[in-house]
Coordinates of C-alpha atoms in Angstrom, one line a residue:
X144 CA -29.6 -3.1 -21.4
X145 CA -28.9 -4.2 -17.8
X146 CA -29.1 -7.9 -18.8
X147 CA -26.1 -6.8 -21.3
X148 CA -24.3 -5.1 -19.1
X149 CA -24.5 -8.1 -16.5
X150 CA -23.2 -10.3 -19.0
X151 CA -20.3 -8.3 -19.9
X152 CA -19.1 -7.7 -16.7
X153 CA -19.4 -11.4 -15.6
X154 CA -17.0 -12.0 -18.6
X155 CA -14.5 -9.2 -17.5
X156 CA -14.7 -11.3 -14.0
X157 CA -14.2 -14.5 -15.4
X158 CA -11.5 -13.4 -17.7
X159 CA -9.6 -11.8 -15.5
X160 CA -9.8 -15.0 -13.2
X161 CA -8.8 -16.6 -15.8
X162 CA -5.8 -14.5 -17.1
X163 CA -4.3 -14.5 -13.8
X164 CA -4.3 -18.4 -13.0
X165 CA -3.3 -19.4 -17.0
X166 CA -1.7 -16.5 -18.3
X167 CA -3.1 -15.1 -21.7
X168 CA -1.5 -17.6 -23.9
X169 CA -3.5 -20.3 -21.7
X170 CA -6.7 -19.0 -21.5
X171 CA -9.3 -19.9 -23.9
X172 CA -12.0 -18.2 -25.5
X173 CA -14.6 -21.0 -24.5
X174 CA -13.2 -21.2 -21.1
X175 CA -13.8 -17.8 -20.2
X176 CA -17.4 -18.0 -21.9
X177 CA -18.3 -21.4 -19.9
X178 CA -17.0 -19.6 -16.5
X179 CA -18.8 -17.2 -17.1
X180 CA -21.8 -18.8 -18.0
X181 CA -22.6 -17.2 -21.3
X182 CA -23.1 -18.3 -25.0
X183 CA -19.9 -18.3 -27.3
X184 CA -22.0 -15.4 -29.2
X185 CA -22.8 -13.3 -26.4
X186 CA -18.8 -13.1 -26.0
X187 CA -18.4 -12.2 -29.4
X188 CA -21.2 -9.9 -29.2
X189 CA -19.5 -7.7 -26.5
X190 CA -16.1 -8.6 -27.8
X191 CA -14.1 -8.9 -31.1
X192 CA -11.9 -11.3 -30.3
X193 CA -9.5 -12.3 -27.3
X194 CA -7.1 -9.4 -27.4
X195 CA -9.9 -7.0 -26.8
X196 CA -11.1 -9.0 -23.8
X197 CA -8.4 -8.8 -22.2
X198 CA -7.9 -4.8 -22.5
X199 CA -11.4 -4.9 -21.1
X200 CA -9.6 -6.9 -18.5
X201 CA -6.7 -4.7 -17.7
X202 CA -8.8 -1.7 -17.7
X203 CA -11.0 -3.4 -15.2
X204 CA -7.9 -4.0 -12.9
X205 CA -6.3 -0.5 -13.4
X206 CA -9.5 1.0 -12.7
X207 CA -9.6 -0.8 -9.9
X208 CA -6.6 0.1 -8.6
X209 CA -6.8 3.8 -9.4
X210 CA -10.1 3.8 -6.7
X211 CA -8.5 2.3 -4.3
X212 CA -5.2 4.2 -4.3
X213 CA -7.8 7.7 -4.3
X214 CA -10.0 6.3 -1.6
X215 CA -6.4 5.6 0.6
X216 CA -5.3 8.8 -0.1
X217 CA -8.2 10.9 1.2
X218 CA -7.9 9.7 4.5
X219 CA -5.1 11.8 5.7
X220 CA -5.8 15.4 6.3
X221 CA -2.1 15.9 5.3
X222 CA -0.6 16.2 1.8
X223 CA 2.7 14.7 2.2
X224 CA 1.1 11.5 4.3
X225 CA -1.5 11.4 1.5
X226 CA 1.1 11.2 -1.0
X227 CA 3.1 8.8 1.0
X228 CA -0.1 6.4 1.9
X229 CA -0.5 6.3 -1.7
X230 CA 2.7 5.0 -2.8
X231 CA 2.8 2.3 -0.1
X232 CA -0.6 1.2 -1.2
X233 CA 0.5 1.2 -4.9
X234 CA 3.3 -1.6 -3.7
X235 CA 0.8 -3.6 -1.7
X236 CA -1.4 -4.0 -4.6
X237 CA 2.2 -5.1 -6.6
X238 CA 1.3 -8.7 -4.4
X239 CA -2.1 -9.1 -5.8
X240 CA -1.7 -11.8 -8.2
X241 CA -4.0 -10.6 -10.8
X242 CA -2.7 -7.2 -10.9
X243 CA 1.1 -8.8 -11.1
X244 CA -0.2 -11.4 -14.2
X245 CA -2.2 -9.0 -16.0
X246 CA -1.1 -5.6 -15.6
X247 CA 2.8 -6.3 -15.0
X248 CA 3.1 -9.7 -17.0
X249 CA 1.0 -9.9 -19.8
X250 CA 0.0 -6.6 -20.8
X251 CA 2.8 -5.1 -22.0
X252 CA 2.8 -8.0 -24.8
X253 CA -0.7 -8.6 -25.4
X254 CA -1.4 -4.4 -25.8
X255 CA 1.8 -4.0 -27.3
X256 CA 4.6 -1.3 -25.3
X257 CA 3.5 1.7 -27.1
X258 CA -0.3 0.9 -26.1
X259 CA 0.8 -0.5 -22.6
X260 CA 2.6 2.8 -21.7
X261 CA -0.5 4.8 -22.5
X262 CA -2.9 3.3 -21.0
X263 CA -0.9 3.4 -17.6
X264 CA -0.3 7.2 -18.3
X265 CA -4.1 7.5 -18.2
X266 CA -4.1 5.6 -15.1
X267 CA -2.2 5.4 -12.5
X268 CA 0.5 8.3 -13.5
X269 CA -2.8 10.7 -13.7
X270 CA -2.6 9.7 -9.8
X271 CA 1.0 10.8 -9.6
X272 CA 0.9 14.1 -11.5
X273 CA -2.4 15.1 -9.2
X274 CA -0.6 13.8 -6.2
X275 CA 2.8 16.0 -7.4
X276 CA 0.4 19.4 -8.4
X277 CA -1.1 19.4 -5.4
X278 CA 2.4 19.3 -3.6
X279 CA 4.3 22.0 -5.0
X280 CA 0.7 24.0 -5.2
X281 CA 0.7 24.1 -1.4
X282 CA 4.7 24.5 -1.0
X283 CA 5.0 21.2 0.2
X284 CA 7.9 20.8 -2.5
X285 CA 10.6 23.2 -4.7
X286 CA 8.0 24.1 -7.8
X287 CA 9.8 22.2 -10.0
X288 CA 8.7 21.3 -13.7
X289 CA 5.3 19.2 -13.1
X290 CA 5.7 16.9 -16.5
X291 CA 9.3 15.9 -16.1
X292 CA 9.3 15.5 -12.1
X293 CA 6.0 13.3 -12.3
X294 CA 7.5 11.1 -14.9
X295 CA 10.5 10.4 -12.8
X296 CA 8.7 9.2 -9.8
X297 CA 6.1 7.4 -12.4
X298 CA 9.1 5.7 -13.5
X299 CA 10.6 4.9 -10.1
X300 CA 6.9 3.2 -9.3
X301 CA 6.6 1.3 -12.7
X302 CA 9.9 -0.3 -12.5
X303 CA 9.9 -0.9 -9.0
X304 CA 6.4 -2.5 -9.8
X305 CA 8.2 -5.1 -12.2
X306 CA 11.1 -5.8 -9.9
X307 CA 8.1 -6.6 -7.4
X308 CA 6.9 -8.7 -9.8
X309 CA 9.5 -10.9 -11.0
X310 CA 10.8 -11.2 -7.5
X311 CA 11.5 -14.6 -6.5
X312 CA 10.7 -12.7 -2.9
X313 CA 8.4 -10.5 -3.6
X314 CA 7.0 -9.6 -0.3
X315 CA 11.1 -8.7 0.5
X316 CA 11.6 -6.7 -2.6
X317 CA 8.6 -5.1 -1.9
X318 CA 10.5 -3.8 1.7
X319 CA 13.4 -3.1 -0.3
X320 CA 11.3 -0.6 -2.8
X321 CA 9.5 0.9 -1.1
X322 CA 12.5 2.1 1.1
X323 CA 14.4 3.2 -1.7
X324 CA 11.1 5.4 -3.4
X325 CA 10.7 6.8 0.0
X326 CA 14.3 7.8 -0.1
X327 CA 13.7 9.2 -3.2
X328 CA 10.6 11.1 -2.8
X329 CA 11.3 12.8 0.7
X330 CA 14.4 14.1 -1.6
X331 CA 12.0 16.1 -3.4
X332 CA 10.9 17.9 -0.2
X333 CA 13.9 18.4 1.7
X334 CA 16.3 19.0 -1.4
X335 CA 17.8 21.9 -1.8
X336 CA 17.0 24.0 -4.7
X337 CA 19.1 24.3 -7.9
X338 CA 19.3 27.2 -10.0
X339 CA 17.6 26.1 -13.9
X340 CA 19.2 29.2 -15.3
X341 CA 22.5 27.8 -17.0
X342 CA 23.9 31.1 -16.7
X343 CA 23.5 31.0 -12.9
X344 CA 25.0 27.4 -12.9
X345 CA 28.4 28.3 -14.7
X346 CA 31.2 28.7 -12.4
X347 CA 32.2 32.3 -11.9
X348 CA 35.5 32.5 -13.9
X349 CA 37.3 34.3 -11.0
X350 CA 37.6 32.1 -8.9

């Protein structure tokens, strides 16, 4: 059982190696196999075919990602730097060239959209609802709607994830984004609050 495991997760590795340098049109079954220094069949034995290594691949990488943003945002003792620290590492790892190729790039093909999208709602936007409940739970921010108000910042870090990735500057766009989704989440705490009654809304028709 540990002999199996080892060799599935030295063909994750490889093919995630792999993925990123060539790209998933690129990459061949036997060349991932020969990297990672296993039989064609034990490939095949942990793996249908090369779609399904490379979700094992992606999920390796989100996973990944989703420690590493927790363990950053456990160090501060405050909510609102925690929450902060978390979004600036989110765009650091944006640079990392196998979470640009496979995560940003290729997935969203190889998986399809429809799969793509869920996957990342497992992922990384389970980060950003927490991150949100946890604000609003301590007064830290207006209690507004949870589902709605994390899928707006979600959205703000996915598509500022792609523009990082497509950049021909990357390491500039990155400045430039993560300005503008500071901007945009410091809103949520010093906003003013607006009544959701449309009642309350209407303009009083005396005036």
């Amino acid at each position: 059982m540990e002999y199996s495991e080892s060799t599935r997760q030295a063909l994750v590795d490889s093919a995630i190696a792999l993925f990123t340098e060539r790209g998933y049109g690129g990459t061949s079954l036997d060349e991932i196999a020969h990297r990672a220094r296993v039989t064609k069949g034990a490939l095949y034995h942990h793996f249908a075919n090369k779609q399904a290594l490379f979700e094992a691949a992606y999920q390796a990488v989100e996973a990944d990602v989703v420690d590493r943003l927790a363990e950053v945002m456990r160090v501060p003792t405050d909510l609102w730097d925690a929450m902060k620290a978390g979004i600036a590492a989110f765009f650091e790892v944006c640079l990392e060239p196998n979470y640009q190729r496979i995560a940003l790039q290729e997935a969203p093909s190889v998986l399809g959209y429809d799969r793509w999208r869920l996957a990342e709602e497992h992922s990384c936007f389970s980060v950003v609802r927490t991150g949100l409940e946890a604000l609003i739970d301590a007064g830290e921010i207006e209690d507004l709607p949870l589902e709605a108000a994390s899928r707006i910042v979600f959205g703000a870090l996915a598509f500022g994830a792609i523009m990082i990735a497509g950049a021909d500057d990357p390491v500039r766009t990155r400045e430039d984004v993560v300005y503008s989704v500071d901007y945009l989440v410091d809103g949520l705490r010093h906003g003013a609050a607006y009544p959701r009654d449309t009642e309350q809304m209407a303009p009083d028709p005396q005036d």
